[in-house]
Coordinates of C-alpha atoms and ligand atoms in Angstrom, one line a residue:
X205 CA -6.4 -30.3 -8.8
X206 CA -3.9 -27.6 -8.1
X207 CA -5.1 -24.2 -6.9
X208 CA -3.3 -20.8 -6.6
X209 CA -3.9 -21.1 -2.9
X210 CA -1.5 -24.2 -2.9
X211 CA 1.3 -22.4 -4.8
X212 CA 1.3 -18.8 -3.6
X213 CA 2.9 -17.6 -0.3
X214 CA -0.3 -15.7 0.7
X215 CA -2.3 -18.9 0.2
X216 CA -5.4 -17.7 -1.6
X217 CA -6.6 -18.2 -5.2
X218 CA -8.9 -20.5 -7.2
X219 CA -8.5 -23.8 -8.9
X220 CA -6.3 -23.9 -12.0
X221 CA -7.8 -25.6 -15.1
X222 CA -4.4 -26.7 -16.5
X223 CA -1.2 -26.8 -14.5
X224 CA 2.0 -27.7 -16.3
X225 CA 5.5 -28.2 -15.0
X226 CA 7.8 -28.6 -18.1
X227 CA 11.3 -30.0 -17.4
X228 CA 13.0 -28.9 -20.6
X229 CA 13.7 -25.5 -22.2
X230 CA 11.7 -26.5 -25.3
X231 CA 8.9 -27.9 -23.0
X232 CA 8.6 -24.4 -21.4
X233 CA 8.4 -22.7 -24.8
X234 CA 5.9 -25.2 -26.1
X235 CA 3.6 -24.9 -23.1
X236 CA 3.6 -21.1 -23.4
X237 CA 3.2 -21.2 -27.1
X238 CA 0.3 -23.6 -27.0
X239 CA -1.6 -21.5 -24.5
X240 CA -1.0 -18.4 -26.6
X241 CA -2.0 -20.1 -29.9
X242 CA -5.3 -21.2 -28.3
X243 CA -5.8 -17.7 -26.9
X244 CA -6.0 -19.1 -23.3
X245 CA -5.2 -17.0 -20.3
X246 CA -1.6 -17.8 -19.4
X247 CA 0.2 -17.4 -16.1
X248 CA 3.9 -18.4 -15.8
X249 CA 4.4 -18.8 -12.1
X250 CA 7.6 -19.0 -10.1
X251 CA 7.4 -19.2 -6.3
X252 CA 4.0 -17.4 -6.2
X253 CA 5.4 -14.9 -3.8
X254 CA 4.4 -11.8 -5.6
X255 CA 0.8 -12.7 -6.6
X256 CA -2.6 -12.1 -5.2
X257 CA -5.1 -14.2 -7.1
X258 CA -8.9 -14.3 -6.9
X259 CA -10.6 -17.4 -5.5
X260 CA -12.5 -17.7 -8.7
X261 CA -11.4 -20.7 -10.9
X262 CA -8.6 -19.8 -13.3
X263 CA -9.8 -21.0 -16.7
X264 CA -6.4 -21.0 -18.4
X265 CA -2.9 -22.5 -18.2
X266 CA -0.4 -22.1 -15.4
X267 CA 3.2 -23.0 -16.3
X268 CA 5.8 -23.5 -13.6
X269 CA 9.3 -24.0 -15.0
X270 CA 10.8 -27.1 -13.4
X271 CA 14.3 -26.4 -14.6
X272 CA 16.5 -25.3 -11.7
X273 CA 20.1 -25.8 -12.7
X274 CA 22.7 -23.2 -11.7
X275 CA 26.0 -23.3 -13.6
X276 CA 29.3 -21.4 -13.7
X277 CA 30.2 -21.3 -17.4
X278 CA 33.6 -19.6 -17.0
X279 CA 34.7 -21.3 -13.8
X280 CA 37.9 -22.4 -15.4
X281 CA 38.5 -19.3 -17.4
X282 CA 41.9 -17.6 -16.9
X283 CA 41.8 -14.3 -15.0
X284 CA 42.8 -11.4 -17.2
X285 CA 44.4 -8.5 -15.4
X286 CA 42.4 -7.5 -12.3
X287 CA 39.1 -8.7 -13.7
X288 CA 37.5 -10.8 -11.0
X289 CA 34.1 -11.2 -12.8
X290 CA 32.5 -14.6 -12.6
X291 CA 29.5 -15.4 -14.7
X292 CA 26.8 -17.6 -13.2
X293 CA 23.8 -18.8 -15.2
X294 CA 20.6 -20.0 -13.6
X295 CA 17.5 -21.5 -15.2
X296 CA 14.3 -19.6 -14.6
X297 CA 12.8 -22.1 -12.2
X298 CA 15.8 -22.0 -9.8
X299 CA 14.7 -20.9 -6.4
X300 CA 16.2 -17.4 -5.8
X301 CA 17.6 -18.1 -2.3
X302 CA 19.1 -21.4 -3.6
X303 CA 20.9 -19.2 -6.1
X304 CA 22.1 -16.7 -3.4
X305 CA 23.3 -19.5 -1.1
X306 CA 25.1 -21.1 -4.0
X307 CA 27.0 -17.9 -5.0
X308 CA 27.8 -16.9 -1.5
X309 CA 29.1 -20.4 -0.9
X310 CA 31.3 -20.1 -3.9
X311 CA 32.9 -16.9 -2.6
X312 CA 31.1 -14.6 -5.0
X313 CA 29.9 -11.1 -4.2
X314 CA 26.9 -9.3 -5.7
X315 CA 23.6 -10.7 -4.4
X316 CA 24.2 -11.5 -0.7
X317 CA 22.0 -8.5 0.3
X318 CA 19.1 -10.2 -1.5
X319 CA 19.3 -13.3 0.7
X320 CA 15.9 -14.7 1.8
X321 CA 13.8 -13.0 -0.9
X322 CA 11.2 -15.7 -1.8
X323 CA 10.6 -16.7 -5.4
X324 CA 12.6 -17.7 -8.5
X325 CA 15.4 -16.5 -10.6
X326 CA 13.0 -16.0 -13.5
X327 CA 10.8 -13.6 -11.6
X328 CA 13.7 -11.8 -9.9
X329 CA 14.3 -9.7 -13.1
X330 CA 10.6 -9.1 -13.7
X331 CA 10.3 -6.7 -10.8
X332 CA 14.0 -6.1 -10.2
X333 CA 14.0 -7.4 -6.7
X334 CA 15.8 -5.3 -4.2
X335 CA 16.5 -5.1 -0.5
X336 CA 19.1 -3.7 2.0
X337 CA 20.8 -1.5 -0.5
X338 CA 21.1 -4.0 -3.3
X339 CA 19.0 -4.6 -6.5
X340 CA 19.3 -7.6 -8.8
X341 CA 19.7 -5.2 -11.8
X342 CA 23.3 -4.4 -10.8
X343 CA 24.3 -8.1 -11.2
X344 CA 22.5 -9.0 -14.4
X345 CA 24.6 -9.6 -17.5
X346 CA 21.8 -10.9 -19.8
X347 CA 18.3 -12.5 -19.7
X348 CA 17.3 -15.2 -22.1
X349 CA 13.6 -14.9 -23.0
X350 CA 10.9 -16.4 -25.1
X351 CA 9.3 -13.4 -26.9
X352 CA 5.5 -14.2 -27.1
X353 CA 5.0 -11.5 -29.7
X354 CA 7.7 -12.4 -32.2
X355 CA 7.7 -16.1 -31.2
X356 CA 11.5 -16.2 -31.0
X357 CA 14.1 -16.5 -28.2
X358 CA 16.2 -13.5 -27.5
X359 CA 19.0 -12.4 -25.2
X360 CA 18.2 -9.2 -23.5
X361 CA 21.0 -7.0 -22.2
X362 CA 20.6 -4.6 -19.2
X363 CA 19.9 -1.7 -21.7
X364 CA 16.9 -3.6 -23.1
X365 CA 15.6 -4.5 -19.7
X366 CA 15.1 -0.8 -18.6
X367 CA 15.4 -1.7 -14.9
X368 CA 14.0 0.8 -12.4
X369 CA 12.6 0.7 -8.8
X370 CA 10.6 -2.6 -8.7
X371 CA 10.3 -2.4 -12.5
X372 CA 11.7 -3.6 -15.8
X373 CA 10.7 -3.7 -19.5
X374 CA 9.4 -7.2 -18.7
X375 CA 7.0 -5.9 -16.1
X376 CA 6.0 -2.9 -18.2
X377 CA 5.0 -5.2 -21.0
X378 CA 2.0 -6.4 -19.1
X379 CA 0.7 -3.0 -17.8
X380 CA -0.7 0.1 -19.5
X381 CA -0.7 2.2 -16.3
X382 CA 0.1 1.4 -12.6
X383 CA -1.7 -1.8 -11.6
X384 CA -3.7 -1.6 -14.9
X385 CA -3.3 -4.8 -16.9
X386 CA -2.6 -4.5 -20.7
X387 CA -5.1 -6.3 -22.8
X388 CA -2.5 -8.8 -24.0
X389 CA 0.1 -10.7 -21.9
X390 CA -1.1 -10.0 -18.4
X391 CA -0.6 -11.7 -15.9
X392 CA 2.7 -12.8 -17.5
X393 CA 5.0 -10.5 -19.4
X394 CA 5.5 -10.6 -23.2
X395 CA 8.9 -12.0 -22.4
X396 CA 9.0 -15.3 -20.6
X397 CA 12.4 -15.6 -18.8
X398 CA 14.2 -18.9 -19.7
X399 CA 17.4 -18.2 -17.8
X400 CA 19.5 -15.4 -16.4
X401 CA 23.2 -14.9 -16.6
X402 CA 24.7 -12.9 -13.7
X403 CA 28.1 -11.1 -13.6
X404 CA 29.3 -11.5 -10.0
X405 CA 32.7 -10.7 -8.4
X406 CA 35.1 -13.2 -7.0
X407 CA 35.3 -11.8 -3.4
X408 CA 34.6 -13.3 0.0
X409 CA 33.6 -9.8 1.2
X410 CA 30.7 -7.5 0.2
X411 CA 29.7 -3.9 1.0
X412 CA 27.1 -3.3 3.8
X413 CA 24.7 -1.1 2.0
X414 CA 21.9 -0.3 4.5
X415 CA 21.6 1.3 7.9
X416 CA 19.6 -1.4 9.6
X417 CA 22.0 -4.1 8.4
X418 CA 25.0 -2.1 9.5
X419 CA 23.5 -1.8 12.9
X420 CA 22.8 -5.6 13.1
X421 CA 26.5 -6.2 12.1
X422 CA 27.9 -3.5 14.4
X423 CA 29.6 -1.7 11.5
X424 CA 29.1 1.5 9.3
X425 CA 27.2 1.7 6.0
X426 CA 29.8 1.2 3.3
X427 CA 32.1 -1.1 5.4
X428 CA 33.1 -4.4 3.9
X429 CA 32.2 -7.6 5.6
X430 CA 32.3 -11.3 4.8
X431 CA 29.4 -12.1 2.4
X432 CA 28.5 -15.0 4.7
X433 CA 28.1 -12.6 7.6
X434 CA 26.0 -10.2 5.5
X435 CA 23.8 -13.1 4.4
X436 CA 23.3 -14.3 8.0
X437 CA 22.5 -10.7 9.1
X438 CA 20.0 -10.2 6.3
X439 CA 18.2 -13.4 7.2
X440 CA 18.1 -12.5 10.8
X441 CA 16.7 -9.0 10.1
X442 CA 14.2 -10.4 7.7
X443 CA 13.1 -13.0 10.2
X444 CA 12.6 -10.3 12.9
X445 CA 10.2 -8.5 10.5
X446 CA 8.3 -11.6 9.3
X447 CA 9.8 -11.0 5.8
X448 CA 10.9 -14.6 5.2
X449 CA 8.5 -17.0 3.7
X450 CA 7.2 -19.9 5.6
X451 CA 9.6 -22.8 4.9
X452 CA 7.0 -25.4 5.8
X453 CA 5.4 -24.7 2.4
X454 CA 8.2 -26.7 0.8
X455 CA 7.1 -29.9 2.4
X456 CA 3.6 -29.5 0.9
X457 CA 2.9 -31.7 -2.2
X458 CA 2.4 -28.8 -4.5
X459 CA 5.7 -27.2 -3.6
X460 CA 8.0 -30.2 -2.9
X461 CA 11.2 -30.2 -5.0
X462 CA 11.0 -26.5 -5.9
X463 CA 13.7 -25.6 -3.5
X464 CA 16.9 -27.5 -2.7
X465 CA 16.3 -29.9 0.2
X466 CA 19.4 -28.8 2.2
X467 CA 18.3 -25.2 2.1
X468 CA 14.7 -26.1 3.2
X469 CA 16.2 -28.0 6.1
X470 CA 18.4 -25.0 7.0
X471 CA 15.3 -22.7 6.9
X472 CA 13.3 -25.1 9.0
X473 CA 16.0 -25.2 11.6
X474 CA 16.2 -21.4 11.6
X475 CA 12.5 -21.2 12.1
X476 CA 12.6 -23.8 14.9
X477 CA 15.2 -21.6 16.7
X478 CA 13.0 -18.6 16.4
X479 CA 10.0 -20.5 17.7
X480 CA 12.1 -21.7 20.7
X481 CA 13.1 -18.1 21.5
X482 CA 9.6 -16.9 21.1
X483 CA 8.3 -19.7 23.4
X484 CA 10.8 -18.6 26.0
X485 CA 9.6 -14.9 25.7
X486 CA 6.6 -14.0 27.7
X487 CA 3.3 -13.0 26.1
X488 CA 3.9 -13.8 22.4
X489 CA 0.6 -13.0 20.8
X490 CA -1.4 -16.1 19.9
X491 CA -2.5 -16.6 16.3
X492 CA -5.6 -17.9 14.6
X493 CA -5.9 -21.5 13.6
X494 CA -3.5 -22.8 16.3
X495 CA -0.4 -21.3 14.8
X496 CA 1.9 -18.8 16.5
X497 CA 1.0 -15.3 15.2
X498 CA 4.4 -14.8 13.7
X499 CA 3.9 -17.8 11.4
X500 CA 0.9 -16.1 9.8
X501 CA 3.0 -13.0 9.3
X502 CA 5.0 -15.0 6.7
X503 CA 1.8 -15.7 4.7
X504 CA 2.0 -12.6 2.7
X505 CA 3.3 -11.2 -0.6
X506 CA 6.0 -9.3 1.2
X507 CA 5.6 -5.5 0.8
X508 CA 2.1 -5.1 -0.5
X509 CA 2.4 -1.4 -1.7
X510 CA 5.3 0.3 -3.6
X511 CA 6.9 3.3 -2.1
X512 CA 5.3 6.2 -3.9
X513 CA 7.5 8.5 -6.0
X514 CA 5.9 11.9 -6.1
X515 CA 6.4 15.1 -7.9
X516 CA 8.2 17.7 -5.7
X517 CA 5.1 19.9 -5.2
X518 CA 3.0 16.9 -4.0
X519 CA 5.8 15.7 -1.7
X520 CA 5.9 19.2 -0.2
X521 CA 2.4 18.8 1.1
X522 CA 3.4 15.8 3.2
X523 CA 4.1 16.3 7.0
X524 CA 7.6 17.5 7.7
X525 CA 8.6 14.2 9.3
X526 CA 7.5 12.0 6.3
X527 CA 10.6 10.2 4.9
X528 CA 11.9 11.7 1.7
X529 CA 14.5 10.4 -0.7
X530 CA 15.6 11.7 -4.1
X531 CA 14.2 9.5 -6.9
X532 CA 13.2 9.7 -10.6
X533 CA 9.6 9.9 -11.8
X534 CA 8.5 7.5 -14.6
X535 CA 9.1 10.3 -17.2
X536 CA 12.7 10.6 -16.0
X537 CA 12.2 14.0 -14.2
X538 CA 13.4 14.3 -10.5
X539 CA 10.9 13.3 -7.9
X540 CA 10.7 12.4 -4.2
X541 CA 10.3 8.8 -2.9
X542 CA 8.4 8.5 0.3
X543 CA 7.7 5.5 2.5
X544 CA 4.5 3.5 2.0
X545 CA 4.9 2.0 5.4
X546 CA 5.1 5.5 7.0
X547 CA 2.0 6.7 5.1
X548 CA 0.0 3.6 6.1
X549 CA 1.0 3.8 9.8
X550 CA 0.4 7.6 10.0
X551 CA -3.0 7.1 8.3
X552 CA -4.0 5.0 11.3
X553 CA -3.3 1.5 10.0
X554 CA -0.9 0.1 12.6
X555 CA 0.8 -3.3 12.7
X556 CA -1.8 -6.1 13.2
X557 CA -4.6 -3.8 11.9
X558 CA -7.8 -5.7 10.7
X559 CA -11.1 -4.5 9.5
X560 CA -14.3 -4.3 11.6
X561 CA -12.4 -3.7 14.8
X562 CA -10.7 -7.1 14.6
X563 CA -7.0 -7.8 15.1
X564 CA -4.3 -10.2 13.9
X565 CA -5.3 -12.8 16.4
X566 CA -8.9 -13.0 15.5
X567 CA -9.3 -11.7 11.9
X568 CA -8.9 -13.8 8.7
X569 CA -6.8 -11.1 7.1
X570 CA -4.7 -8.3 8.8
X571 CA -1.6 -6.3 8.5
X572 CA 1.4 -8.2 9.7
X573 CA 2.1 -7.7 13.4
X574 CA 5.8 -7.2 12.5
X575 CA 5.6 -5.0 9.4
X576 CA 3.0 -2.4 8.4
X577 CA 3.5 -3.0 4.7
X578 CA 2.6 -6.7 4.6
X579 CA -1.0 -7.9 4.2
X580 CA -1.3 -11.3 5.7
X581 CA -3.5 -14.3 5.6
X582 CA -4.1 -15.3 9.2
X583 CA -5.1 -18.9 8.3
X584 CA -8.3 -19.0 6.4
X585 CA -8.6 -15.7 4.5
X586 CA -10.4 -15.5 1.2
X587 CA -9.1 -13.3 -1.6
X588 CA -12.1 -11.0 -0.9
X589 CA -10.8 -10.5 2.7
X590 CA -7.4 -9.4 1.5
X591 CA -8.9 -7.2 -1.2
X592 CA -11.2 -5.5 1.3
X593 CA -8.1 -4.8 3.6
X594 CA -6.0 -3.5 0.7
X595 CA -8.8 -1.2 -0.5
X596 CA -9.3 0.2 3.1
X597 CA -5.6 1.0 3.4
X598 CA -5.5 2.6 -0.1
X599 CA -8.6 4.7 0.7
X600 CA -7.3 5.7 4.2
X601 CA -3.9 6.9 2.8
X602 CA -5.6 8.7 -0.1
X603 CA -7.9 10.5 2.3
X604 CA -5.2 11.4 4.8
X605 CA -2.3 12.3 2.4
X606 CA -3.8 12.5 -1.1
X607 CA -1.4 9.7 -2.2
X608 CA -2.4 6.8 -4.4
X609 CA -0.8 3.5 -3.3
X610 CA 0.0 1.1 -6.1
X611 CA 0.1 -2.6 -5.2
X612 CA 3.4 -4.4 -5.7
X613 CA 2.1 -7.9 -6.3
X614 CA 0.6 -9.0 -9.6
X615 CA -3.2 -9.0 -8.9
X616 CA -5.0 -11.7 -11.0
X617 CA -8.8 -11.3 -11.3
X618 CA -8.6 -8.5 -8.7
X619 CA -8.8 -4.8 -9.4
X620 CA -6.7 -2.7 -7.0
X621 CA -6.0 0.2 -9.4
X622 CA -5.1 3.2 -7.3
Ligands
LIG888 C1 7.9 -12.7 2.7 C2 8.2 -12.0 1.4 C3 9.2 -11.1 1.4 C4 9.5 -10.4 0.2 N1 10.6 -9.5 0.2 C5 10.9 -8.9 -1.0 C6 12.0 -8.0 -1.0 O1 12.7 -7.7 0.0 N2 12.3 -7.4 -2.2 C7 11.6 -7.6 -3.3 O2 11.9 -7.0 -4.4 N3 10.5 -8.5 -3.3 C8 10.2 -9.1 -2.2 N4 9.1 -10.0 -2.2 C9 8.3 -10.2 -3.4 C10 8.7 -11.4 -4.2 O3 9.5 -12.3 -3.4 C11 9.5 -11.1 -5.5 O4 8.7 -10.2 -6.3 C12 9.9 -12.3 -6.3 O5 10.8 -12.0 -7.3 C13 8.7 -13.0 -6.9 O6 9.2 -14.3 -7.4 P1 8.2 -15.4 -7.7 O7 9.0 -16.5 -8.5 O8 7.5 -15.9 -6.5 O9 7.2 -14.7 -8.7 P2 5.6 -15.0 -8.9 O10 4.9 -14.5 -7.7 O11 5.4 -16.5 -9.2 O12 5.3 -14.2 -10.2 C14 5.4 -12.8 -10.2 C15 5.3 -12.2 -11.6 O13 6.4 -12.7 -12.3 C16 6.0 -13.4 -13.5 N5 7.0 -14.5 -13.7 C17 7.3 -15.6 -12.9 N6 8.2 -16.3 -13.5 C18 8.5 -15.8 -14.7 C19 9.3 -16.1 -15.8 N7 10.1 -17.2 -15.8 N8 9.3 -15.3 -16.9 C20 8.5 -14.2 -17.0 N9 7.7 -13.9 -16.0 C21 7.7 -14.6 -14.9 C22 4.7 -14.0 -13.2 O14 3.9 -14.2 -14.3 C23 4.1 -12.8 -12.4 O15 3.7 -11.8 -13.3 C24 8.8 -10.7 -1.0 C25 7.7 -11.6 -0.9 C26 7.4 -12.3 0.3 C27 6.3 -13.2 0.3

């Protein structure tokens, strides 16, 4: 029997009563529709990289779309004027980094900065994934969905999708307030993504959009570089922060076939190189359960808390050196975005922090030793261990700075309302 622990990157979560992997478009719709008709809890899962699920059994249906085709519908279309747009369509179950590798390999610009983000194409538009100065929103042409309310398929345009910072109309459809599930639809949106069409640009170079990346490449922000070089640099920076998933998960029975084999092999080789370098470096901290500590750093949901966007008067109460960036509040008025990692660190939760005086080498759950914002499973954590850690961090930041941290992952059977 499959459990959420087998199919999520953080590796916790209970047994699933019914796990389906439809291989056709109609099969996906039927699986969703059948669960909805019967009033069963439904979770459409992708790579399970943005989910923290309770260890209690899940008495419902989990659907994982097994369609993973990526096609270029207008490959042979004549170029009109200077238009270098190339449309690429990907089925929802396609692995996100397979998609990025494919488009970069084809000489297309638009998503190279999003290299190495775990998960699927279907989920990429749910939370509008972003990293290193790029967001998926800027490349999305349309999203084909199954609407669970009207029971029809629809093509949603960017205007319908209401993309924002780690948000979209899809994500909003399952919440009534931050981290507060709506009565219907949660933990999967009203709109189940069937495929996404992207508008990319025929160009072998892309723009370096982020300071850390520019530093790694030895260029300035705004400079143009080969997209292949940007992809390599992003993967290297991500690896140094433990922000790549553990590629060994794709050789486990429950995950096999969900990512292209050649890309899994490339990831495994990259990991082996990192391990060699680490072995050569003195005093690498040892991990729990016989694995190097850095491996456990990859057993996370990525950034666990969103960067808070605060009203200007609240932001003014933060210490002078707290990061501040202009941003929009949910009601569209100007606000200030600060850094969740900075708040957590300055509230006393440093890299590797664990409860009860433990640390990353001994505890079952801890903050990553490479990234303050990632909660990690050190080998045998329960969902309760991770929830206790998350709540301690939320309480500490609230007490120190008066800021409520909202979790980024979808929490199933777990209440982490700020
Ligand atoms: C190491 C690591 C690094 C990360 N780095 C980043 C980062 O840099 N930037 C970033 O934005 N995110 C990051 N993440 C978070 C995560 O990778 C993204 O949120 C990703 O898009 C989740 O994809 P998934 O397929 O794994 O979604 P899942 O975790 O499987 O699902 C997440 C949500 O999407 C819904 N969903 C899944 N498929 C569909 C579908 N077809 N239709 C409708 N709803 C669907 C699920 O029901 C659920 O509500 C990181 C995670 C990890 C583990």
